[in-house]
CSV table of C-alpha atoms and ligand atoms in Angstrom, one decimal:
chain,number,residue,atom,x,y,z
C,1,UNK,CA,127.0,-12.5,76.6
C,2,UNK,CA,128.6,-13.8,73.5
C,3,UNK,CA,132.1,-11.8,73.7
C,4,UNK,CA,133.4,-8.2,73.7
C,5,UNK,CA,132.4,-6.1,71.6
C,6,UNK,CA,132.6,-2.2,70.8
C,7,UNK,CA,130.7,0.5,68.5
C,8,UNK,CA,130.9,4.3,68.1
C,9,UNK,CA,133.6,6.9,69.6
C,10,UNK,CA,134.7,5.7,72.9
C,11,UNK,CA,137.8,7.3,74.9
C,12,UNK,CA,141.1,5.5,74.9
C,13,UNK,CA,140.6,5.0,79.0
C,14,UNK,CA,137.5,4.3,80.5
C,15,UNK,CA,136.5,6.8,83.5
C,16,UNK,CA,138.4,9.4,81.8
C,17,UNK,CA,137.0,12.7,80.5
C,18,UNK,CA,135.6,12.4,76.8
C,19,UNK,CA,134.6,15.6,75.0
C,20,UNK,CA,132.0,16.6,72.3
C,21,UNK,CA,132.8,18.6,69.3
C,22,UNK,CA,131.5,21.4,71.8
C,23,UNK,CA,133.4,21.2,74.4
C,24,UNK,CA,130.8,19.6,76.5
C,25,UNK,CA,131.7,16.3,78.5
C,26,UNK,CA,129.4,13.2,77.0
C,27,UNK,CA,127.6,11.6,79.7
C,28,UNK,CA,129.4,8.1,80.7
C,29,UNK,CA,127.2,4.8,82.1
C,30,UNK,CA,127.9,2.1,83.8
C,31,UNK,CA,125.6,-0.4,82.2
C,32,UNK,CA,126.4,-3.4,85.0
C,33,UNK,CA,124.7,-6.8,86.0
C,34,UNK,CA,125.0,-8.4,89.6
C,35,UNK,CA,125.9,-5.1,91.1
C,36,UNK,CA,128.9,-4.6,89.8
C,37,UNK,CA,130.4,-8.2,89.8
C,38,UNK,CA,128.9,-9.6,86.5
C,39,UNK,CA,129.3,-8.5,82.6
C,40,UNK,CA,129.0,-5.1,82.2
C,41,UNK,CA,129.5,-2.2,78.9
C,42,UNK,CA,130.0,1.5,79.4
C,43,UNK,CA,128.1,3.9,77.2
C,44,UNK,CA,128.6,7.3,76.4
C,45,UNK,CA,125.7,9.7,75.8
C,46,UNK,CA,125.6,13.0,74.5
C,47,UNK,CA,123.2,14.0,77.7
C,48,UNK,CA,123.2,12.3,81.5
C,49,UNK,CA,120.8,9.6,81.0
C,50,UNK,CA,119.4,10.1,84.4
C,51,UNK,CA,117.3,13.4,83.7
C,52,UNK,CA,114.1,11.9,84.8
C,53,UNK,CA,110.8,14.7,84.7
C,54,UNK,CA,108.3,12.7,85.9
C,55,UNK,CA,107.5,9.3,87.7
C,56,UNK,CA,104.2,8.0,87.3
C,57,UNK,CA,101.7,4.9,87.9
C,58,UNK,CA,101.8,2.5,84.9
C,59,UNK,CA,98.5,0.6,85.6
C,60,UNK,CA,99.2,-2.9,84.1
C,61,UNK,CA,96.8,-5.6,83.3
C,62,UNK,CA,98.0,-8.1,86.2
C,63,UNK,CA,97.8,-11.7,85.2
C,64,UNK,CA,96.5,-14.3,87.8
C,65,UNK,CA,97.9,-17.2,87.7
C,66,UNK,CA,96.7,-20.8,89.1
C,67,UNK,CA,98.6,-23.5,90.1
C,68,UNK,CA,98.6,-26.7,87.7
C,69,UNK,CA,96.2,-29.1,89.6
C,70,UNK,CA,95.5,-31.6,89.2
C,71,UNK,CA,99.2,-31.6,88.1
C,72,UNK,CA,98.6,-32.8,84.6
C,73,UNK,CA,100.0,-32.8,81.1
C,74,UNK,CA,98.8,-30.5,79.5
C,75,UNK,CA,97.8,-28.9,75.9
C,76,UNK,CA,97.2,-25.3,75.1
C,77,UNK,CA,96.4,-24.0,71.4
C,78,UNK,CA,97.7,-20.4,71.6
C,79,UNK,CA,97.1,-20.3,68.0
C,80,UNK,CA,93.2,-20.2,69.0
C,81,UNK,CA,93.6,-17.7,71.7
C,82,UNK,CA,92.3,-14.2,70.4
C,83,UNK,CA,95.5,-11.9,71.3
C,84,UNK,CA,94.6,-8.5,71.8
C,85,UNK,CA,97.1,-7.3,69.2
C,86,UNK,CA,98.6,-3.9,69.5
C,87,UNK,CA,102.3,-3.1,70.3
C,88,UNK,CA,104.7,-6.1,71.2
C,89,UNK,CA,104.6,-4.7,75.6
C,90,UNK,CA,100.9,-4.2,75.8
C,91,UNK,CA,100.0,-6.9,73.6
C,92,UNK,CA,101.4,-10.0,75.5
C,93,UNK,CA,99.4,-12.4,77.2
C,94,UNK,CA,101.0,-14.6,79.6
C,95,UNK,CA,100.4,-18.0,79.7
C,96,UNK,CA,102.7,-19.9,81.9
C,97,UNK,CA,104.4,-18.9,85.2
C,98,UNK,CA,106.6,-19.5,87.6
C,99,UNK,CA,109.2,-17.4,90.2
C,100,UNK,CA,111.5,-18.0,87.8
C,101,UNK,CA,110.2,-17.3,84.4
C,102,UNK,CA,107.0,-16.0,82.7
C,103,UNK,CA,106.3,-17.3,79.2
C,104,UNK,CA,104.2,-15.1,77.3
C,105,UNK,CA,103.0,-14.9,73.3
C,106,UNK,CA,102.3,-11.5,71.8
C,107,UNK,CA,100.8,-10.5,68.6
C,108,UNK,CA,102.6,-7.5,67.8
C,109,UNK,CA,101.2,-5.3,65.3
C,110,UNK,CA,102.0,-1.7,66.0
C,111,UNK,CA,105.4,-0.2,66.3
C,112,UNK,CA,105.6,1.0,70.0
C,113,UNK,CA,105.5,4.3,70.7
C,114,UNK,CA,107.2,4.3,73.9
C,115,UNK,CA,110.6,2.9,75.3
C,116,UNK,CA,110.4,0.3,77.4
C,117,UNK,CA,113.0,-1.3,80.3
C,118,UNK,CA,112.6,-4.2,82.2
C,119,UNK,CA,115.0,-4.1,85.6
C,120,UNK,CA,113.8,-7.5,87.1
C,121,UNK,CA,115.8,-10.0,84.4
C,122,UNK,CA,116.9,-10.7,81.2
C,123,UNK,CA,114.0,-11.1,78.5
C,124,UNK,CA,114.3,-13.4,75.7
C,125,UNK,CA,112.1,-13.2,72.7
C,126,UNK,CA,111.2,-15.8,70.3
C,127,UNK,CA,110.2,-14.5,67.0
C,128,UNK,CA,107.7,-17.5,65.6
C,129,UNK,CA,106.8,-15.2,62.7
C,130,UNK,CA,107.2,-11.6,61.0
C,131,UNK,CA,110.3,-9.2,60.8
C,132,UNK,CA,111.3,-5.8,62.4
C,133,UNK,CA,113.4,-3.7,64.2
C,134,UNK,CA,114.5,-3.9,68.0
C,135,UNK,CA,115.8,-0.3,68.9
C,136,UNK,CA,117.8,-0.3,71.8
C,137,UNK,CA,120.7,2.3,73.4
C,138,UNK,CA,123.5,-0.1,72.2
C,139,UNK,CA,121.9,-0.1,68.6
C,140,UNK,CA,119.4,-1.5,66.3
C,141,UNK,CA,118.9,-5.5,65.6
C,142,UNK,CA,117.1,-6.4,63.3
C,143,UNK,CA,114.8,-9.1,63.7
C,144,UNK,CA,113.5,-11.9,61.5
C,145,UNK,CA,111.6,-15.3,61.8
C,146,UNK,CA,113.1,-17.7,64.3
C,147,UNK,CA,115.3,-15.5,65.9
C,148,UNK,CA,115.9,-15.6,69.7
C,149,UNK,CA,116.4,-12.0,70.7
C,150,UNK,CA,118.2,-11.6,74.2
C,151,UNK,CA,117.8,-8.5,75.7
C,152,UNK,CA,119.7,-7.8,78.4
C,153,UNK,CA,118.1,-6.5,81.8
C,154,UNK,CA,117.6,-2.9,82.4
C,155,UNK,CA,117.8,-2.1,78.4
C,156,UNK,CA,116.0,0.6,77.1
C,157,UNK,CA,113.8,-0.7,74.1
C,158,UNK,CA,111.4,-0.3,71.8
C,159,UNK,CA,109.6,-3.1,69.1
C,160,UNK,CA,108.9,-1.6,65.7
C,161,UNK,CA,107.2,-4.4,63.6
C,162,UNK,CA,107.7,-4.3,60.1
C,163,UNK,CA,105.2,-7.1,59.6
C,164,UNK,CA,103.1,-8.8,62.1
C,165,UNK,CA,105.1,-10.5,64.2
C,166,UNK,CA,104.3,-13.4,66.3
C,167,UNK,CA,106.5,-13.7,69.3
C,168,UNK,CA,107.1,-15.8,72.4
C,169,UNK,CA,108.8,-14.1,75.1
C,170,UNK,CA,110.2,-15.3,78.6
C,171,UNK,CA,110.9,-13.0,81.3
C,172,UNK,CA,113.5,-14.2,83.5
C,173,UNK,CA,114.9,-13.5,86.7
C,174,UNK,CA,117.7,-13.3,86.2
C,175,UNK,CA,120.8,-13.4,83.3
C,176,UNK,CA,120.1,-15.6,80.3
C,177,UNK,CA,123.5,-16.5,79.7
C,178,UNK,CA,125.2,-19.3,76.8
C,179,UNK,CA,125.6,-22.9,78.8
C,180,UNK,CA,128.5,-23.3,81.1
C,181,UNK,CA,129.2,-26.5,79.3
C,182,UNK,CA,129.8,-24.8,75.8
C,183,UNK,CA,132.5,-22.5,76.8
C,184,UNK,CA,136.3,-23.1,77.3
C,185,UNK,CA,137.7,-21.7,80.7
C,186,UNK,CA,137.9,-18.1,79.2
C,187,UNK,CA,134.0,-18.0,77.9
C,188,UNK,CA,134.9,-18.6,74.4
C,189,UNK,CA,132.3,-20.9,72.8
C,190,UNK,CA,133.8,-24.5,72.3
C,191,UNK,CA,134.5,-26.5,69.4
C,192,UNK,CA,131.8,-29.0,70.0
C,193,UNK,CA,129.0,-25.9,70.7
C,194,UNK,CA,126.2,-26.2,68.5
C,195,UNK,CA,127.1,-22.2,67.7
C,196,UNK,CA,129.7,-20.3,67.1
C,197,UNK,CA,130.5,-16.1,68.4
C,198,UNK,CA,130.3,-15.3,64.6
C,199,UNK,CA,126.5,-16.5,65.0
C,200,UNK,CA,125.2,-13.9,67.4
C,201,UNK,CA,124.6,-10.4,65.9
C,202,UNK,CA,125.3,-7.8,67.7
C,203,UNK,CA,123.1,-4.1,67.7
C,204,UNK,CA,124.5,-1.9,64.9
C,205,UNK,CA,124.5,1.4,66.6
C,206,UNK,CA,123.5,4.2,64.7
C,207,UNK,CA,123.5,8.3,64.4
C,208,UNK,CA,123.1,9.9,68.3
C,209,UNK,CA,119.8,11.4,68.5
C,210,UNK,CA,120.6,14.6,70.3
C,211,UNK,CA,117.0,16.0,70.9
C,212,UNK,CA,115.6,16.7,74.1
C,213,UNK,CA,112.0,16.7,75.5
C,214,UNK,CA,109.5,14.2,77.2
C,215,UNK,CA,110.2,10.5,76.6
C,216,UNK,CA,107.8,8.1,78.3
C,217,UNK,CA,109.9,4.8,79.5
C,218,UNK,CA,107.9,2.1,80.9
C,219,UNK,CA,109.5,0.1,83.6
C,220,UNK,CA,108.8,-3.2,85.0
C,221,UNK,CA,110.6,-5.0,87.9
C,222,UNK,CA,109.0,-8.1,89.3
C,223,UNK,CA,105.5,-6.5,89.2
C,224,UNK,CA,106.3,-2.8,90.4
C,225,UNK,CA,105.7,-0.9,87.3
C,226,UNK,CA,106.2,2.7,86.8
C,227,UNK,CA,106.4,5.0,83.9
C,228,UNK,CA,109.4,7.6,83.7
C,229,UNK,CA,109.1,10.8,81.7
C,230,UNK,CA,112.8,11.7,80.9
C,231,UNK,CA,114.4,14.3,79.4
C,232,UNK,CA,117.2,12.9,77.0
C,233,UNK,CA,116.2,10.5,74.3
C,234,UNK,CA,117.3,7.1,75.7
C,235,UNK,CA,119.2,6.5,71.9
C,236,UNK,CA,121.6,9.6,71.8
C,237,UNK,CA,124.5,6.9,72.6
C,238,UNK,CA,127.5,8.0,70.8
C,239,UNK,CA,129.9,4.9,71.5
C,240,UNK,CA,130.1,1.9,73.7
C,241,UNK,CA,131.7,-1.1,74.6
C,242,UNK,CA,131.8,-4.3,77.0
C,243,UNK,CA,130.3,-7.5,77.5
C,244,UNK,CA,126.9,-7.1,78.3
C,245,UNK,CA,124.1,-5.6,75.2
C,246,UNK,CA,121.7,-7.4,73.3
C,247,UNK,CA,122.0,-9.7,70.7
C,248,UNK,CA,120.4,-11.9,68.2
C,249,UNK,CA,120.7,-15.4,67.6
C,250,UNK,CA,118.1,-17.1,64.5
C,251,UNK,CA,117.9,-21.0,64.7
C,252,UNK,CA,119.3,-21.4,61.1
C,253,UNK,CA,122.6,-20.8,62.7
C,254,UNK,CA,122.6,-23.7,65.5
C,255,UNK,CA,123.7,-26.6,64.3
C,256,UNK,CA,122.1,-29.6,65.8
C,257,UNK,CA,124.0,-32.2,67.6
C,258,UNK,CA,122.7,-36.0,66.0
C,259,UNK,CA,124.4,-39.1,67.3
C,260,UNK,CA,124.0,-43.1,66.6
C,261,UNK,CA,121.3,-42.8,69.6
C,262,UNK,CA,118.8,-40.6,70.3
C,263,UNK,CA,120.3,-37.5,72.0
C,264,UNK,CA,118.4,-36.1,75.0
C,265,UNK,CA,117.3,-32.4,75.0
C,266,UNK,CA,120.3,-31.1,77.0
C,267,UNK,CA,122.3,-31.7,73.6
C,268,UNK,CA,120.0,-29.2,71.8
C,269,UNK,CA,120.3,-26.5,74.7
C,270,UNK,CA,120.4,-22.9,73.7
C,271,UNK,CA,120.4,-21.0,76.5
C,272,UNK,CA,119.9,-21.0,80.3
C,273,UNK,CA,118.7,-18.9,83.2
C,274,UNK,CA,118.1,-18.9,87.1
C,275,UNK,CA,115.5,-21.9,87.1
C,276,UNK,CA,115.4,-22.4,83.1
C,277,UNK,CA,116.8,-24.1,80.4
C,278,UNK,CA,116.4,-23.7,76.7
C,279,UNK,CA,116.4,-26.1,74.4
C,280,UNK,CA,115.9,-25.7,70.7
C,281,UNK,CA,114.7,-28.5,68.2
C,282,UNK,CA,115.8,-27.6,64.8
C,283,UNK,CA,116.0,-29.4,61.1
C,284,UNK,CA,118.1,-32.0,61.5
C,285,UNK,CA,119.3,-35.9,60.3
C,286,UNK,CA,118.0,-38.9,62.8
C,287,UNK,CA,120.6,-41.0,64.4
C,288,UNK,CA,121.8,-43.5,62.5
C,289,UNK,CA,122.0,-47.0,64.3
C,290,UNK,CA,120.5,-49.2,62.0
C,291,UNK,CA,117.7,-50.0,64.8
C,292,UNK,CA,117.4,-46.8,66.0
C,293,UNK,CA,114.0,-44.8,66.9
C,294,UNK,CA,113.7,-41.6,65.7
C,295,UNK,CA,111.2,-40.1,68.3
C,296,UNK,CA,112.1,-39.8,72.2
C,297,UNK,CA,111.7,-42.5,74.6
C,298,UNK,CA,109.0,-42.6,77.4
C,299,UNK,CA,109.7,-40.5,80.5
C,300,UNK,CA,108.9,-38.3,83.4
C,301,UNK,CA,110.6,-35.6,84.2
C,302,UNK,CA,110.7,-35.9,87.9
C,303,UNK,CA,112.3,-32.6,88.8
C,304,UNK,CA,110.9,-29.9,86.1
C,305,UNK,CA,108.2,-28.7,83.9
C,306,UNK,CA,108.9,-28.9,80.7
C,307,UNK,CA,107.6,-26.6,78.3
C,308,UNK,CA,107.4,-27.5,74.0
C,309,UNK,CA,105.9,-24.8,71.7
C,310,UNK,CA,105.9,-26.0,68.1
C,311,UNK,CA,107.0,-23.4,65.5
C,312,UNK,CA,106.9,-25.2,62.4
C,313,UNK,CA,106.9,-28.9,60.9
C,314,UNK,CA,106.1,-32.3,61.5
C,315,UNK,CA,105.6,-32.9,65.1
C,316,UNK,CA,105.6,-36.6,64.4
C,317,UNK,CA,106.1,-37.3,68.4
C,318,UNK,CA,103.1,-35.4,69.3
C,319,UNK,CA,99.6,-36.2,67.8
C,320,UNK,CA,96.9,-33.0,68.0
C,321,UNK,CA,99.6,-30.4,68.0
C,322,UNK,CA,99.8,-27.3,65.4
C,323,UNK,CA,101.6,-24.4,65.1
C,324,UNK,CA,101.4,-21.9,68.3
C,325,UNK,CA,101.1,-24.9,70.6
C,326,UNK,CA,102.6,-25.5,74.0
C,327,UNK,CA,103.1,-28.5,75.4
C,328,UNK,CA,103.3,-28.6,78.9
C,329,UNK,CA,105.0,-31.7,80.7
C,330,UNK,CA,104.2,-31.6,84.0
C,331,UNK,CA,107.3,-32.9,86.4
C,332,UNK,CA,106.5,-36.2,87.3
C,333,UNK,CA,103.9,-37.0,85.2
C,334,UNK,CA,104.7,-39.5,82.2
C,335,UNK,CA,105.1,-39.2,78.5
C,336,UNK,CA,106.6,-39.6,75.2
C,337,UNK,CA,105.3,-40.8,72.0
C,338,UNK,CA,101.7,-41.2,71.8
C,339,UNK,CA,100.7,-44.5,70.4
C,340,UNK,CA,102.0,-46.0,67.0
C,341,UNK,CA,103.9,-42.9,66.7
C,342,UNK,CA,107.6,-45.5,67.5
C,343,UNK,CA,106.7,-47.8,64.6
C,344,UNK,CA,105.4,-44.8,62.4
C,345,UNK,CA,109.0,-43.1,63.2
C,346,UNK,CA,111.3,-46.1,61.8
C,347,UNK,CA,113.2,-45.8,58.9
C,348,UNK,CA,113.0,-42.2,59.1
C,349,UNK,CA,116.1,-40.4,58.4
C,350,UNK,CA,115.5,-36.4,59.4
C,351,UNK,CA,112.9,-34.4,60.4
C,352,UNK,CA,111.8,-30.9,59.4
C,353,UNK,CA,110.3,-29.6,62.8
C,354,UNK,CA,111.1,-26.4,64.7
C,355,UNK,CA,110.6,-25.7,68.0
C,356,UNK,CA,111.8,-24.2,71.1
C,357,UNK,CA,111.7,-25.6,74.6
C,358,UNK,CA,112.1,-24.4,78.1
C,359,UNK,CA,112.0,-26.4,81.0
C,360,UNK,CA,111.8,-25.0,84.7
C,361,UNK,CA,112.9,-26.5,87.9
C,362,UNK,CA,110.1,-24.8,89.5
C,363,UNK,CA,106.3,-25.8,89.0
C,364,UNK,CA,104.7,-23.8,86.7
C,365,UNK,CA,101.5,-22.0,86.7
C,366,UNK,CA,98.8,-21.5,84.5
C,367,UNK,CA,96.7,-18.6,83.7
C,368,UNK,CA,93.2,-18.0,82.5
C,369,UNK,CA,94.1,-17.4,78.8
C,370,UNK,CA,96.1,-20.5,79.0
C,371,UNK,CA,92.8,-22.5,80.5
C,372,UNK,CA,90.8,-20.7,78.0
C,373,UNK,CA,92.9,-22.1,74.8
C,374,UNK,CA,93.4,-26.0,76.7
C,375,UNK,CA,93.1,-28.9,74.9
C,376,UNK,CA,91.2,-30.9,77.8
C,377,UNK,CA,92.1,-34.4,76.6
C,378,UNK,CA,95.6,-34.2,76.0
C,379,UNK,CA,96.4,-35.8,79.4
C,380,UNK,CA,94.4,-39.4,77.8
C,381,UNK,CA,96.5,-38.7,74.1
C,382,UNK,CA,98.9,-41.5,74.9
C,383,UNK,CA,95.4,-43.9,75.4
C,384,UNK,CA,95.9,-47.0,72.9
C,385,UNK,CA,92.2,-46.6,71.8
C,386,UNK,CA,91.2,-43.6,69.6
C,387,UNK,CA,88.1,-43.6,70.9
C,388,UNK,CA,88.8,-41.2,73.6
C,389,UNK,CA,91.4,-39.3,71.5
C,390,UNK,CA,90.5,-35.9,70.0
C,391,UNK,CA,91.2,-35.5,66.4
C,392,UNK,CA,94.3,-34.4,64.9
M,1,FE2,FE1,109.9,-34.8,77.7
């Protein structure tokens, strides 16, 4: 929810009626979040959105997930996994779960040729590679590398790759929402934010689409699944406006916070959700105490998971990791730089790395395709003799 915002015809009153060229009454929503107590945008279609044909069994491939035990650190090279590529919904492969959050990577290579609506939370994409279009009732966004994509819950959508596009998504329970911390007493971002409104892009609505027939939408709320045949196409949307529609955000635009001393991740959140917080790690200088150290100190993270996937870079921190890989950092369990990486880090004035962090306050699970892509040894990577390390 960066801020109000409005596109197309709307009527000078909400609740009011609001005619076609025809005569005929457009069709208003109430597009609302917490009932009817949170953020929340009215649309106007040219046909009642709630014309529904048909309601049928979507038979999903249901993960299983397994808890992490023996709680570990752990290492998985999603870049290895094999992906069954196809569109961006049926395409994703989940990985790491929780009540809270399920992180998923998808290789999405097809445009979808369905709509698709989750009702169960908010669903944040990460776009690690590739460019395309998000169509959605508020609008199109268009998407590029190393954009975060928030889409709101209960939006209609549809993913239509223009290249292949790598992508990282988290389904949330809940509202991903900017931090508390970052916003002044009437939601407007704060000075010291690491982004600004003017960041976020908004969906560019476009033309109504007025046809009628049989559109498939595939919904999902926490694991029922059904698919609707409806009778309006979800995008004949003439105008909206409100608080609450998705938006784009791409990690060129956040502007890291750097200090004398090493800042903790909080300083490089992005986002947060019931049981989650993102963090993103972006190009950026080092602190500059003249004894500083450039790469985090030891730790455990008594009270959450945290979870690292590395986009692009130098991961100088982290020996053994490439691109597509998660680290996961079990709470409780201790780590930080693995050894000689501290002395290796002095001097160094920046770093070139990307990538995006979540960490949950609830254990996280793993599944099969995440054992299947594990790095076995990380757990022993921060062993002072290399004999037991793996390469990399
Ligand atoms: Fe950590």
């Amino acid at each position: 929810m960066p801020s109000y915002a409005r596109q197309g015809s709307v009527p000078h009153k909400r609740h009011i009626q609001f005619r076609r060229p025809d005569g005929g009454l457009y069709a208003e929503e109430l597009f609302s979040t917490k009932g009817f107590e949170s953020v929340y945008s009215l649309l106007y279609h040219l046909h009642p959105p709630t014309a529904t044909l048909d309601v049928r069994p979507w038979k999903r491939r249901a993960a299983s997930f397994a808890a992490n035990e023996p709680l570990r650190n752990r290492h998985l090279k999603s870049a290895s996994l094999r992906l069954q590529g196809g569109d961006p919904i049926e395409s994703r492969t989940p990985l790491l779960g929780n009540d809270d959050v399920v992180i998923a990577v998808a290789d999405a290579l097809a445009p979808m040729e369905y709509f698709y609506r989750n009702t169960g939370g908010d669903e944040l994409l990460f776009i690690h590679r590739g460019s395309g279009v998000v169509e959605t009732q508020f609008g199109e966004l268009a998407y590029r590398a190393h954009d975060y994509v928030l889409i709101p819950t209960g939006t209609v959508f549809r993913v239509l790759p223009s290249s292949p596009t790598r992508l990282l998504v988290y389904q949330c329970n809940g509202a991903v929402t900017i931090p508390r911390k970052y916003r002044n007493e009437f939601g407007q971002l704060e000075e010291h934010a690491p982004y600004y409104e003017r960041d976020f892009r908004a969906p560019v609505l476009k033309a109504p689409i007025a046809e009628q027939g049989e559109y498939e939408v595939r919904l999902t709320n926490g694991g029922r699944d059904a698919i609707y045949v409806v009778q309006n196409h979800p995008f004949d949307v003439v105008g909206w406006d409100g608080y609450c529609y998705p938006y784009a955000f791409n990690l060129d635009e956040f502007a890291p916070i750097t200090g004398k001393l090493h800042q903790p991740p909080p300083a490089h959140a992005t986002f947060e959700a019931p049981g989650a917080a993102f963090c993103a790690f972006v190009p950026r200088l080092f602190d500059y105490h003249p004894l500083a150290i450039p790469v985090p100190y030891n730790h455990s993270s008594v009270d959450c998971d945290e979870v690292l996937y590395y986009v692009s870079g130098n991961f100088m921190s982290r020996r053994g990791v490439e691109e597509g890989s998660f680290t996961l950092h079990a709470a409780g369990a201790p780590h930080g730089p693995q050894p000689g990486a501290v002395e290796q880090s002095l001097g160094k004035t920046s770093t070139d790395e990307i990538a995006v962090m979540v960490d949950t306050f609830k254990p996280l699970s793993l599944t099969e395709a995440a054992l299947q892509c594990e790095d076995p040894e990380y757990f022993r990577s921060w062993v002072e003799d290399g004999s037991s390390l793996r390469s990399g």
